[in-house]
Amino acid sequence: MTELDLDRVYTKLCHTLGEQGESASQQILGRFALLAMLEIADADKIERLIERAAQKP
């Protein structure tokens, strides 16, 4: 994935969350996470990604 692709899909996610409102954002993100896990299909990789996501910047 190129930087342009990443920017495009991240922008799409942000706009979708904004359009749906704060109350729906957690549900959308949860569903997105589950769908992404199904696509990745590697439990060890998913666990590493969860740990990375939980790290403070």
Coordinates of C-alpha atoms in Angstrom, one line a residue:
M1 CA 0.0 0.0 0.0
T2 CA 1.4 3.4 -1.0
E3 CA 1.3 6.5 1.2
L4 CA -1.4 7.9 -1.1
D5 CA -3.5 4.7 -0.7
L6 CA -3.1 4.9 3.1
D7 CA -4.1 8.5 3.2
R8 CA -7.1 7.8 1.0
V9 CA -8.5 5.0 3.1
Y10 CA -7.7 6.7 6.4
T11 CA -9.6 9.8 5.1
K12 CA -12.5 7.6 4.1
L13 CA -12.6 6.0 7.6
C14 CA -12.5 9.4 9.3
H15 CA -15.2 10.9 7.0
T16 CA -17.4 7.8 7.6
L17 CA -17.0 8.0 11.3
G18 CA -17.8 11.7 11.2
E19 CA -20.9 11.3 9.1
Q20 CA -22.2 8.5 11.3
G21 CA -21.6 10.5 14.5
E22 CA -19.9 9.8 17.8
S23 CA -22.5 7.4 19.0
A24 CA -22.0 5.0 16.1
S25 CA -18.2 5.3 15.8
Q26 CA -17.3 2.6 18.3
Q27 CA -19.7 0.1 16.7
I28 CA -18.3 0.9 13.2
L29 CA -14.7 0.6 14.5
G30 CA -15.5 -2.6 16.2
R31 CA -17.1 -4.1 13.1
F32 CA -14.2 -2.8 11.0
A33 CA -11.7 -4.5 13.3
L34 CA -13.5 -7.8 13.1
L35 CA -13.7 -7.6 9.3
A36 CA -10.0 -6.7 9.1
M37 CA -9.2 -9.7 11.4
L38 CA -11.0 -12.0 9.0
E39 CA -9.1 -10.6 6.1
I40 CA -5.7 -10.8 7.9
A41 CA -6.4 -14.4 9.0
D42 CA -3.3 -14.7 11.2
A43 CA -4.0 -14.7 14.9
D44 CA -0.4 -14.0 15.9
K45 CA -0.1 -11.0 13.6
I46 CA -3.5 -9.7 14.9
E47 CA -2.3 -10.0 18.5
R48 CA 0.9 -8.0 17.6
L49 CA -1.2 -5.3 15.9
I50 CA -3.5 -5.0 18.9
E51 CA -0.5 -4.6 21.1
R52 CA 1.0 -1.9 18.8
A53 CA -2.4 -0.1 18.6
A54 CA -2.5 0.0 22.4
Q55 CA 0.9 1.6 22.7
K56 CA 1.0 5.3 23.5
P57 CA 2.7 7.4 20.7

